């Protein structure tokens, strides 16, 4: 038994809705409007990021100390392992500060990638119950990383200074490099946040990808020294933006590491390109998030 | 015919079909998973709603009834724009707000912080949420627990808090999914009062409930959903009688 008082054909209803001035619900807004709306609601991303840090750390006894303790222990571990297994000759100069910068800066990238990729699927509850531009979710995860990189970068610089590196005016460029890198990380997080929604299996592959990046980016060895006789591979490795960000930070605070104009160009271009592609790519699937 | 109706429409649901992608986790499905084809066979689609159409008007409060799994909550999510239909479309005069029991905000955070985040997600500024904070906590009636993590709340407590957050904004279209069932008598009365106010200010309220009493108390029209199809749409007494007769 079906009773429908207002039985109308499909065209009839949509025309009726339009005539009454109703708008389609959940329709993906135009890119401009989307960005304006997301910007207007940016407080949500920032608040979520800072609450998350407190919540995650509140469960541990040492709390916020872990933000700096984790990369420090990681650097210590790698330092010990590679100091033992790598022969003296293949270790870059100023090994300790070289490695510390590599590990700390790479953590900024890998955490943004890993958690950014899960930012939609891990927040299904929020995404399914409230309406807001979904881009705020990856934005919150990357912002969380940005908040965390501040104490991490300070710790990094303290360790580097303690290891005997001279403090110069160039140290002031470190936040600049990290700021450019944050834009790059945001773009990457956006791209992977959407990809994981389409292909859940990606979360299994991602740690592998991160590991591969870790070993190929020259965290504990000098790419220039290892690939000295393979200029083609070296050129390829230098195109990896993560390598450029690490190399640029090293160039500012660790002696014996030089910077070129080309590195700055790759760093800025990669950040802008990733950001633009990321925003558009993520926005195009706006209606899709939260459906499964 | 709706076209000759003089009332102002607020929501038009136009022949929507909604499908869910289901990730099967059974052993059989896992074995079928073929990497070579890259087509995950463990994923199947489930049609949760089938060709649903109706028009809601200003000042209406509409009950939605049906057995568990019939698609009531899915319908509410579609009307709220949280799930997009594979066919058809939903039109609304303003953005509908959904308030559901399952809408877990952030379980690790305190009630107070969830009020802030919920308010921001509804589109308020931080200052505005701070201004309304007292009212929200007062309405929720759980002031003593407001600084405890939301995961420690009973289902009734968290439903009250969510209801208080959602109702803080004068929504023109409000979708309430089972939120009233968990509260106690006082809270139910307070909420029903609020819903009536909203309806009187030319809003439209949808209420999903298994309690035919609360449906009869608040609603002047009822939709009966069964297996994802709209079985009946009309006067509460008639529809409820048909639903209960069938059950």
Short mmCIF file of C-alpha atoms in Angstrom, two decimals:
data_model
loop_
_atom_site.label_atom_id
_atom_site.label_comp_id
_atom_site.label_asym_id
_atom_site.label_seq_id
_atom_site.Cartn_x
_atom_site.Cartn_y
_atom_site.Cartn_z
CA UNK A 1 0.00 0.00 0.00
CA UNK A 2 1.63 3.22 -1.07
CA UNK A 3 0.05 6.55 -0.41
CA UNK A 4 1.69 9.54 -2.01
CA UNK A 5 -0.26 12.70 -2.03
CA UNK A 6 2.36 14.60 -3.94
CA UNK A 7 3.18 12.16 -6.64
CA UNK A 8 5.20 13.94 -9.27
CA UNK A 9 7.63 13.01 -11.96
CA UNK A 10 11.32 13.58 -11.34
CA UNK A 11 11.49 16.63 -13.59
CA UNK A 12 8.43 18.03 -11.86
CA UNK A 13 10.01 17.95 -8.41
CA UNK A 14 13.35 19.42 -9.34
CA UNK A 15 11.67 22.17 -11.34
CA UNK A 16 9.37 22.83 -8.40
CA UNK A 17 12.36 23.07 -6.04
CA UNK A 18 14.13 25.45 -8.36
CA UNK A 19 11.05 27.58 -8.78
CA UNK A 20 10.74 27.85 -4.99
CA UNK A 21 14.36 29.00 -4.80
CA UNK A 22 15.71 25.91 -3.03
CA UNK A 23 19.32 24.90 -3.46
CA UNK A 24 20.66 21.41 -3.88
CA UNK A 25 21.94 20.10 -0.54
CA UNK A 26 25.51 18.87 -0.31
CA UNK A 27 26.38 20.15 -3.75
CA UNK A 28 30.07 20.84 -4.14
CA UNK A 29 30.47 24.62 -4.13
CA UNK A 30 32.56 26.41 -6.72
CA UNK A 31 36.27 26.33 -5.89
CA UNK A 32 36.38 30.02 -4.99
CA UNK A 33 33.43 29.78 -2.64
CA UNK A 34 34.83 26.60 -1.16
CA UNK A 35 38.15 28.22 -0.31
CA UNK A 36 36.44 31.33 1.11
CA UNK A 37 34.18 29.14 3.27
CA UNK A 38 37.12 27.01 4.47
CA UNK A 39 39.08 30.14 5.32
CA UNK A 40 36.13 31.56 7.22
CA UNK A 41 35.99 28.36 9.28
CA UNK A 42 39.75 28.06 9.82
CA UNK A 43 39.28 28.40 13.59
CA UNK A 44 37.77 24.91 13.54
CA UNK A 45 40.96 23.41 12.08
CA UNK A 46 43.23 25.34 14.45
CA UNK A 47 41.15 24.49 17.52
CA UNK A 48 40.89 20.85 16.54
CA UNK A 49 44.67 20.70 16.05
CA UNK A 50 45.49 22.16 19.44
CA UNK A 51 42.88 20.04 21.27
CA UNK A 52 44.25 16.94 19.56
CA UNK A 53 47.77 17.60 20.76
CA UNK A 54 46.49 17.91 24.31
CA UNK A 55 44.30 14.82 24.06
CA UNK A 56 46.99 12.62 22.49
CA UNK A 57 49.63 13.71 24.95
CA UNK A 58 47.34 13.70 27.96
CA UNK A 59 47.25 9.93 27.85
CA UNK A 60 51.00 9.66 28.41
CA UNK A 61 52.73 10.34 31.67
CA UNK A 62 55.37 12.56 30.09
CA UNK A 63 52.70 14.34 28.03
CA UNK A 64 53.93 17.08 25.73
CA UNK A 65 57.57 16.16 26.36
CA UNK A 66 57.08 13.26 23.94
CA UNK A 67 56.79 15.67 21.03
CA UNK A 68 60.52 16.40 21.33
CA UNK A 69 61.56 13.19 23.02
CA UNK A 70 60.42 10.94 20.17
CA UNK A 71 62.55 12.42 17.36
CA UNK A 72 65.47 12.82 19.78
CA UNK A 73 65.38 9.12 20.64
CA UNK A 74 64.99 8.27 16.97
CA UNK A 75 68.06 10.33 16.07
CA UNK A 76 69.95 8.74 18.95
CA UNK A 77 69.04 5.26 17.73
CA UNK A 78 69.99 5.93 14.12
CA UNK A 79 73.12 7.73 15.27
CA UNK A 80 74.30 4.74 17.25
CA UNK A 81 73.44 2.20 14.55
CA UNK A 82 74.99 4.07 11.67
CA UNK A 83 77.97 5.18 13.69
CA UNK A 84 78.74 1.51 14.29
CA UNK A 85 77.91 0.02 10.88
CA UNK A 86 79.03 2.79 8.55
CA UNK A 87 82.79 3.03 7.98
CA UNK A 88 84.34 6.33 8.95
CA UNK A 89 85.01 7.30 5.37
CA UNK A 90 81.40 7.16 4.14
CA UNK A 91 80.02 9.14 7.07
CA UNK A 92 79.43 12.77 6.20
CA UNK A 93 81.29 15.46 8.12
CA UNK A 94 79.66 16.66 11.33
CA UNK A 95 77.74 13.40 11.46
CA UNK A 96 75.68 14.11 14.57
CA UNK A 97 74.15 17.48 13.53
CA UNK A 98 73.82 16.19 9.95
CA UNK A 99 71.78 13.21 11.13
CA UNK A 100 69.73 15.13 13.68
CA UNK A 101 68.57 17.65 11.08
CA UNK A 102 67.76 14.83 8.66
CA UNK A 103 65.69 12.84 11.15
CA UNK A 104 63.87 15.84 12.66
CA UNK A 105 62.93 17.44 9.36
CA UNK A 106 61.94 14.14 7.79
CA UNK A 107 59.63 13.44 10.74
CA UNK A 108 57.76 16.64 9.89
CA UNK A 109 57.11 15.29 6.40
CA UNK A 110 56.34 11.67 7.26
CA UNK A 111 53.92 12.54 10.08
CA UNK A 112 52.04 15.00 7.86
CA UNK A 113 51.82 12.39 5.13
CA UNK A 114 50.81 9.48 7.35
CA UNK A 115 48.23 11.30 9.44
CA UNK A 116 47.07 13.57 6.65
CA UNK A 117 46.27 10.48 4.61
CA UNK A 118 44.04 9.21 7.43
CA UNK A 119 42.47 12.55 8.22
CA UNK A 120 39.19 11.81 6.47
CA UNK A 121 38.79 8.12 7.27
CA UNK A 122 39.77 8.66 10.91
CA UNK A 123 37.24 11.43 11.37
CA UNK A 124 34.20 9.70 9.89
CA UNK A 125 32.19 10.52 13.02
CA UNK A 126 32.69 14.22 12.58
CA UNK A 127 32.43 14.14 8.79
CA UNK A 128 29.17 12.20 8.90
CA UNK A 129 27.49 14.28 11.55
CA UNK A 130 28.33 17.86 10.72
CA UNK A 131 28.59 19.98 7.62
CA UNK A 132 31.80 21.88 7.06
CA UNK A 133 34.35 22.05 4.24
CA UNK A 134 36.13 18.70 4.48
CA UNK A 135 39.44 20.33 3.64
CA UNK A 136 39.51 21.44 7.29
CA UNK A 137 40.29 17.86 8.37
CA UNK A 138 43.64 17.49 6.55
CA UNK A 139 44.29 21.13 7.41
CA UNK A 140 43.87 20.30 11.11
CA UNK A 141 46.31 17.37 10.93
CA UNK A 142 48.97 19.42 9.16
CA UNK A 143 48.42 22.34 11.56
CA UNK A 144 48.90 19.94 14.43
CA UNK A 145 52.28 19.01 12.92
CA UNK A 146 53.12 22.68 12.44
CA UNK A 147 52.40 23.40 16.10
CA UNK A 148 54.57 20.46 17.05
CA UNK A 149 57.47 21.40 14.79
CA UNK A 150 58.06 24.58 16.82
CA UNK A 151 59.40 22.81 19.96
CA UNK A 152 60.96 20.14 17.73
CA UNK A 153 62.90 22.73 15.68
CA UNK A 154 64.07 24.45 18.86
CA UNK A 155 65.29 21.11 20.24
CA UNK A 156 66.99 20.39 16.93
CA UNK A 157 68.81 23.72 17.00
CA UNK A 158 69.85 23.24 20.63
CA UNK A 159 71.32 19.80 19.83
CA UNK A 160 73.12 21.19 16.78
CA UNK A 161 74.50 24.10 18.80
CA UNK A 162 75.61 21.77 21.61
CA UNK A 163 77.45 19.61 19.10
CA UNK A 164 79.72 22.57 18.42
CA UNK A 165 78.23 24.22 15.35
CA UNK A 166 78.62 28.00 15.33
CA UNK A 167 75.38 30.01 15.60
CA UNK A 168 75.09 32.39 12.65
CA UNK A 169 72.50 34.75 11.14
CA UNK A 170 71.65 31.93 8.74
CA UNK A 171 69.89 30.12 11.59
CA UNK A 172 67.06 32.60 11.16
CA UNK A 173 66.32 31.02 7.77
CA UNK A 174 65.36 27.68 9.33
CA UNK A 175 61.75 28.76 10.10
CA UNK A 176 61.51 30.08 6.53
CA UNK A 177 62.48 26.69 5.07
CA UNK A 178 60.11 24.89 7.45
CA UNK A 179 57.26 27.26 6.53
CA UNK A 180 57.73 26.51 2.82
CA UNK A 181 57.88 22.82 3.69
CA UNK A 182 54.62 23.08 5.65
CA UNK A 183 52.86 24.26 2.48
CA UNK A 184 54.34 21.30 0.63
CA UNK A 185 53.23 18.92 3.39
CA UNK A 186 49.71 20.31 3.28
CA UNK A 187 49.50 19.66 -0.46
CA UNK A 188 50.76 16.10 -0.01
CA UNK A 189 48.33 15.49 2.87
CA UNK A 190 45.42 16.69 0.72
CA UNK A 191 46.34 14.43 -2.18
CA UNK A 192 46.70 11.37 0.04
CA UNK A 193 43.65 12.16 2.17
CA UNK A 194 41.53 11.81 -0.98
CA UNK A 195 43.45 8.82 -2.36
CA UNK A 196 42.94 6.80 0.85
CA UNK A 197 39.21 7.46 0.69
CA UNK A 198 39.11 5.84 -2.76
CA UNK A 199 41.60 3.11 -1.99
CA UNK A 200 41.75 2.03 1.63
CA UNK A 201 44.64 -0.35 0.87
CA UNK A 202 46.89 2.66 0.53
CA UNK A 203 47.18 2.93 4.31
CA UNK A 204 49.02 -0.40 4.21
CA UNK A 205 51.47 0.76 1.55
CA UNK A 206 52.10 4.19 3.01
CA UNK A 207 54.54 3.16 5.78
CA UNK A 208 56.54 1.35 3.12
CA UNK A 209 56.58 4.41 0.92
CA UNK A 210 57.70 6.53 3.86
CA UNK A 211 60.48 4.08 4.63
CA UNK A 212 61.61 4.15 1.01
CA UNK A 213 61.66 7.94 1.11
CA UNK A 214 63.63 7.81 4.35
CA UNK A 215 66.40 5.71 2.87
CA UNK A 216 66.54 7.53 -0.45
CA UNK A 217 66.53 11.07 0.91
CA UNK A 218 69.98 10.92 2.48
CA UNK A 219 69.08 11.20 6.14
CA UNK A 220 72.20 9.43 7.42
CA UNK A 221 74.44 9.60 4.38
CA UNK A 222 75.38 12.27 1.90
CA UNK A 223 73.62 11.79 -1.42
CA UNK A 224 76.33 13.88 -3.10
CA UNK A 225 79.08 11.57 -1.84
CA UNK A 226 77.29 8.28 -2.52
CA UNK A 227 76.06 9.22 -6.00
CA UNK A 228 79.17 11.19 -6.97
CA UNK A 229 79.88 8.97 -10.00
CA UNK A 230 76.20 8.78 -11.09
CA UNK A 231 75.27 12.37 -12.04
CA UNK A 232 71.98 11.24 -13.60
CA UNK A 233 70.77 9.58 -10.39
CA UNK A 234 72.04 12.50 -8.35
CA UNK A 235 70.03 14.94 -10.43
CA UNK A 236 66.97 12.75 -9.90
CA UNK A 237 67.52 12.52 -6.14
CA UNK A 238 67.87 16.29 -5.96
CA UNK A 239 64.46 16.72 -7.56
CA UNK A 240 62.91 15.07 -4.50
CA UNK A 241 61.58 18.14 -2.67
CA UNK A 242 61.92 16.50 0.76
CA UNK A 243 65.64 16.19 0.07
CA UNK A 244 65.77 19.89 -0.77
CA UNK A 245 64.05 20.92 2.45
CA UNK A 246 66.44 18.84 4.52
CA UNK A 247 69.46 20.04 2.56
CA UNK A 248 68.36 23.66 2.93
CA UNK A 249 67.99 23.36 6.70
CA UNK A 250 71.40 21.68 6.89
CA UNK A 251 72.93 24.41 4.77
CA UNK A 252 71.82 27.01 7.32
CA UNK A 253 72.99 25.39 10.54
CA UNK A 254 75.48 22.57 9.79
CA UNK A 255 78.90 23.62 8.42
CA UNK A 256 80.09 21.86 5.29
CA UNK A 257 76.65 21.85 3.64
CA UNK A 258 76.16 24.32 0.85
CA UNK A 259 72.99 25.67 -0.74
CA UNK A 260 72.29 26.57 -4.34
CA UNK A 261 69.70 28.80 -5.93
CA UNK A 262 68.35 25.70 -7.64
CA UNK A 263 67.50 24.15 -4.26
CA UNK A 264 65.45 27.18 -3.24
CA UNK A 265 63.65 27.17 -6.57
CA UNK A 266 62.75 23.47 -6.27
CA UNK A 267 61.64 24.01 -2.66
CA UNK A 268 59.29 26.91 -3.44
CA UNK A 269 58.02 25.52 -6.75
CA UNK A 270 57.27 22.09 -5.27
CA UNK A 271 55.39 23.67 -2.36
CA UNK A 272 53.23 25.87 -4.59
CA UNK A 273 52.58 23.13 -7.12
CA UNK A 274 51.67 20.54 -4.48
CA UNK A 275 49.42 23.01 -2.68
CA UNK A 276 47.48 24.00 -5.81
CA UNK A 277 47.16 20.44 -7.11
CA UNK A 278 46.26 19.22 -3.61
CA UNK A 279 43.48 21.77 -3.06
CA UNK A 280 41.88 21.17 -6.45
CA UNK A 281 42.25 17.39 -6.28
CA UNK A 282 40.77 17.25 -2.79
CA UNK A 283 37.92 19.66 -3.56
CA UNK A 284 36.79 17.71 -6.62
CA UNK A 285 35.73 14.76 -4.44
CA UNK A 286 34.08 16.90 -1.73
CA UNK A 287 30.70 15.18 -2.11
CA UNK A 288 32.31 11.77 -1.84
CA UNK A 289 33.72 12.04 1.70
CA UNK A 290 31.73 10.30 4.40
CA UNK A 291 29.77 8.08 2.05
CA UNK A 292 31.45 4.88 3.17
CA UNK B 1 -0.29 18.38 -6.44
CA UNK B 2 2.61 20.13 -4.80
CA UNK B 3 2.67 22.74 -7.54
CA UNK B 4 -0.73 24.02 -6.48
CA UNK B 5 0.21 23.95 -2.81
CA UNK B 6 0.30 27.45 -1.34
CA UNK B 7 2.62 26.54 1.55
CA UNK B 8 6.29 27.39 1.20
CA UNK B 9 8.47 24.32 0.64
CA UNK B 10 11.66 24.00 2.71
CA UNK B 11 12.88 20.57 1.65
CA UNK B 12 12.29 18.79 -1.65
CA UNK B 13 13.53 15.23 -1.89
CA UNK B 14 13.50 14.19 -5.50
CA UNK B 15 13.65 10.47 -6.21
CA UNK B 16 16.85 9.69 -4.34
CA UNK B 17 18.69 6.38 -4.37
CA UNK B 18 21.46 5.96 -1.81
CA UNK B 19 24.08 3.22 -1.92
CA UNK B 20 26.66 2.23 0.64
CA UNK B 21 29.93 0.60 -0.21
CA UNK B 22 30.33 -2.27 2.19
CA UNK B 23 33.72 -3.65 3.09
CA UNK B 24 33.17 -7.35 3.59
CA UNK B 25 35.53 -8.80 6.15
CA UNK B 26 34.49 -12.43 5.91
CA UNK B 27 36.96 -15.13 4.98
CA UNK B 28 35.21 -15.88 1.71
CA UNK B 29 35.40 -12.28 0.61
CA UNK B 30 39.07 -12.15 1.54
CA UNK B 31 39.82 -15.14 -0.65
CA UNK B 32 37.99 -13.63 -3.55
CA UNK B 33 40.08 -10.50 -3.39
CA UNK B 34 42.02 -10.46 -6.60
CA UNK B 35 45.08 -8.28 -6.76
CA UNK B 36 45.59 -8.90 -10.45
CA UNK B 37 42.32 -7.32 -11.47
CA UNK B 38 42.74 -4.58 -8.85
CA UNK B 39 39.01 -4.74 -8.40
CA UNK B 40 38.30 -5.40 -4.74
CA UNK B 41 35.62 -8.05 -4.80
CA UNK B 42 35.23 -7.84 -1.03
CA UNK B 43 33.55 -4.49 -1.58
CA UNK B 44 29.91 -4.67 -2.44
CA UNK B 45 27.29 -1.99 -2.73
CA UNK B 46 24.16 -1.99 -0.68
CA UNK B 47 21.16 0.04 -1.71
CA UNK B 48 19.93 1.74 1.45
CA UNK B 49 17.31 3.99 -0.11
CA UNK B 50 15.20 3.46 -3.14
CA UNK B 51 13.46 6.20 -5.09
CA UNK B 52 12.30 8.38 -2.20
CA UNK B 53 10.42 11.59 -2.96
CA UNK B 54 8.56 14.03 -0.75
CA UNK B 55 8.16 17.75 -0.10
CA UNK B 56 8.35 19.33 3.35
CA UNK B 57 6.97 22.77 4.15
CA UNK B 58 7.43 25.59 6.62
CA UNK B 59 6.00 24.88 10.05
CA UNK B 60 5.76 21.14 9.54
CA UNK B 61 7.18 18.63 11.94
CA UNK B 62 7.56 15.30 10.27
CA UNK B 63 8.06 12.01 12.03
CA UNK B 64 10.08 9.27 10.33
CA UNK B 65 9.29 5.70 11.39
CA UNK B 66 10.33 2.22 10.34
CA UNK B 67 12.04 -0.82 11.77
CA UNK B 68 15.78 -0.96 12.50
CA UNK B 69 17.86 -0.80 9.34
CA UNK B 70 15.01 0.43 7.19
CA UNK B 71 16.97 3.49 6.07
CA UNK B 72 15.62 6.22 8.38
CA UNK B 73 19.04 7.45 9.47
CA UNK B 74 20.36 7.22 5.94
CA UNK B 75 17.46 9.37 4.77
CA UNK B 76 18.29 11.97 7.43
CA UNK B 77 21.95 11.97 6.42
CA UNK B 78 21.01 12.46 2.78
CA UNK B 79 18.69 15.34 3.61
CA UNK B 80 21.52 16.89 5.63
CA UNK B 81 23.83 16.55 2.63
CA UNK B 82 26.26 14.28 4.46
CA UNK B 83 25.77 11.46 1.98
CA UNK B 84 25.21 12.23 -1.65
CA UNK B 85 22.62 10.11 -3.44
CA UNK B 86 23.68 8.13 -6.51
CA UNK B 87 20.44 9.17 -8.21
CA UNK B 88 18.08 12.06 -7.59
CA UNK B 89 18.75 15.09 -5.43
CA UNK B 90 17.75 16.88 -2.24
CA UNK B 91 16.91 20.58 -2.34
CA UNK B 92 16.53 22.79 0.71
CA UNK B 93 15.88 26.44 1.51
CA UNK B 94 18.79 26.48 3.99
CA UNK B 95 21.38 24.01 5.13
CA UNK B 96 19.64 21.32 7.22
CA UNK B 97 21.30 20.43 10.53
CA UNK B 98 21.41 16.81 11.59
CA UNK B 99 21.45 15.78 15.19
CA UNK B 100 21.96 12.10 15.78
CA UNK B 101 22.74 9.82 18.65
CA UNK B 102 25.58 8.20 16.78
CA UNK B 103 27.18 11.47 15.91
CA UNK B 104 30.25 10.89 18.03
CA UNK B 105 32.19 14.09 18.22
CA UNK B 106 35.63 13.59 19.74
CA UNK B 107 35.43 10.96 22.48
CA UNK B 108 38.85 11.73 23.97
CA UNK B 109 38.05 15.37 24.53
CA UNK B 110 36.07 16.88 27.38
CA UNK B 111 32.44 17.90 27.01
CA UNK B 112 33.48 21.55 27.16
CA UNK B 113 35.88 21.14 24.24
CA UNK B 114 33.28 19.25 22.26
CA UNK B 115 30.91 22.19 22.77
CA UNK B 116 33.56 24.47 21.28
CA UNK B 117 34.32 22.21 18.32
CA UNK B 118 30.65 21.47 17.67
CA UNK B 119 29.88 25.18 17.69
CA UNK B 120 32.75 25.95 15.32
CA UNK B 121 31.65 23.15 13.00
CA UNK B 122 28.15 24.63 12.96
CA UNK B 123 29.70 27.82 11.64
CA UNK B 124 30.02 30.00 14.72
CA UNK B 125 33.11 31.97 15.59
CA UNK B 126 35.06 31.20 18.74
CA UNK B 127 33.73 34.31 20.47
CA UNK B 128 30.15 33.38 19.62
CA UNK B 129 30.56 29.88 21.03
CA UNK B 130 32.05 31.30 24.21
CA UNK B 131 29.03 33.55 24.50
CA UNK B 132 26.57 30.67 24.10
CA UNK B 133 28.59 28.25 26.19
CA UNK B 134 26.64 28.85 29.40
CA UNK B 135 23.28 28.32 27.70
CA UNK B 136 24.43 25.12 26.04
CA UNK B 137 25.76 23.64 29.27
CA UNK B 138 22.65 24.77 31.13
CA UNK B 139 20.34 23.16 28.59
CA UNK B 140 22.32 19.92 28.52
CA UNK B 141 22.02 19.66 32.32
CA UNK B 142 25.37 17.88 32.69
CA UNK B 143 27.41 20.73 34.13
CA UNK B 144 29.05 18.47 36.71
CA UNK B 145 30.60 16.33 34.00
CA UNK B 146 31.47 18.98 31.46
CA UNK B 147 35.24 18.71 32.02
CA UNK B 148 35.34 14.94 31.72
CA UNK B 149 36.20 13.20 28.44
CA UNK B 150 33.11 12.52 26.37
CA UNK B 151 33.94 8.81 26.19
CA UNK B 152 33.14 8.55 29.89
CA UNK B 153 29.59 9.81 29.32
CA UNK B 154 26.57 7.56 29.31
CA UNK B 155 24.68 7.48 26.02
CA UNK B 156 21.99 9.66 27.57
CA UNK B 157 24.49 12.26 28.71
CA UNK B 158 26.26 12.53 25.41
CA UNK B 159 22.95 12.70 23.54
CA UNK B 160 21.87 15.57 25.78
CA UNK B 161 25.07 17.44 25.15
CA UNK B 162 24.83 16.92 21.39
CA UNK B 163 21.23 18.01 21.38
CA UNK B 164 22.14 21.12 23.35
CA UNK B 165 24.93 21.96 20.89
CA UNK B 166 22.79 21.44 17.82
CA UNK B 167 19.77 23.31 19.15
CA UNK B 168 21.93 26.31 20.06
CA UNK B 169 21.61 27.56 16.54
CA UNK B 170 18.23 28.66 15.27
CA UNK B 171 18.16 26.19 12.39
CA UNK B 172 15.45 26.53 9.89
CA UNK B 173 15.58 22.83 9.13
CA UNK B 174 16.44 20.46 11.94
CA UNK B 175 16.80 16.70 11.64
CA UNK B 176 16.68 14.82 14.93
CA UNK B 177 17.69 11.19 14.87
CA UNK B 178 16.61 9.28 17.99
CA UNK B 179 18.12 11.99 20.17
CA UNK B 180 15.02 12.31 22.34
CA UNK B 181 14.69 8.64 23.17
CA UNK B 182 17.73 8.52 25.44
CA UNK B 183 17.04 11.56 27.58
CA UNK B 184 15.00 11.37 30.77
CA UNK B 185 11.49 12.75 31.16
CA UNK B 186 12.48 16.32 32.07
CA UNK B 187 14.93 16.57 29.25
CA UNK B 188 12.42 15.14 26.77
CA UNK B 189 9.87 17.74 27.75
CA UNK B 190 12.43 20.52 27.49
CA UNK B 191 13.48 19.27 24.03
CA UNK B 192 9.93 18.89 22.77
CA UNK B 193 9.24 22.42 23.93
CA UNK B 194 12.23 23.62 21.91
CA UNK B 195 11.10 21.69 18.83
CA UNK B 196 7.65 23.24 18.99
CA UNK B 197 9.20 26.70 19.27
CA UNK B 198 11.27 26.02 16.21
CA UNK B 199 8.27 24.77 14.27
CA UNK B 200 6.30 27.87 15.23
CA UNK B 201 9.02 30.14 13.87
CA UNK B 202 8.40 28.70 10.41
CA UNK B 203 11.04 26.00 10.73
CA UNK B 204 10.78 22.39 9.61
CA UNK B 205 11.62 19.56 11.98
CA UNK B 206 12.21 15.91 11.11
CA UNK B 207 12.10 13.48 13.99
CA UNK B 208 13.28 9.89 13.73
CA UNK B 209 11.99 7.82 16.59
CA UNK B 210 10.85 4.40 17.63
CA UNK B 211 8.68 5.99 20.28
CA UNK B 212 5.25 6.42 18.69
CA UNK B 213 4.33 8.55 21.69
CA UNK B 214 6.94 11.22 21.00
CA UNK B 215 6.04 11.10 17.30
CA UNK B 216 2.35 11.66 18.13
CA UNK B 217 3.28 14.40 20.62
CA UNK B 218 5.34 16.49 18.23
CA UNK B 219 4.59 15.55 14.64
CA UNK B 220 1.78 16.54 12.33
CA UNK B 221 2.90 14.29 9.49
CA UNK B 222 4.66 10.93 9.35
CA UNK B 223 6.82 9.13 6.77
CA UNK B 224 7.06 5.36 7.03
CA UNK B 225 10.22 3.89 5.54
CA UNK B 226 10.54 0.16 4.97
CA UNK B 227 13.49 -1.57 3.30
CA UNK B 228 14.64 1.73 1.90
CA UNK B 229 11.30 2.56 0.29
CA UNK B 230 8.73 5.14 1.26
CA UNK B 231 5.70 3.09 2.24
CA UNK B 232 3.40 5.82 3.45
CA UNK B 233 3.33 9.58 3.90
CA UNK B 234 0.51 11.30 5.73
CA UNK B 235 -1.45 11.85 8.90
CA UNK B 236 0.35 10.49 12.02
CA UNK B 237 -2.56 8.39 13.30
CA UNK B 238 -3.17 6.73 9.94
CA UNK B 239 0.47 6.00 9.19
CA UNK B 240 1.25 4.75 12.68
CA UNK B 241 -1.82 2.50 12.59
CA UNK B 242 -0.68 1.02 9.28
CA UNK B 243 2.87 0.57 10.54
CA UNK B 244 1.78 -1.10 13.75
CA UNK B 245 -0.77 -3.19 11.93
CA UNK B 246 1.95 -4.54 9.71
CA UNK B 247 4.35 -5.13 12.59
#
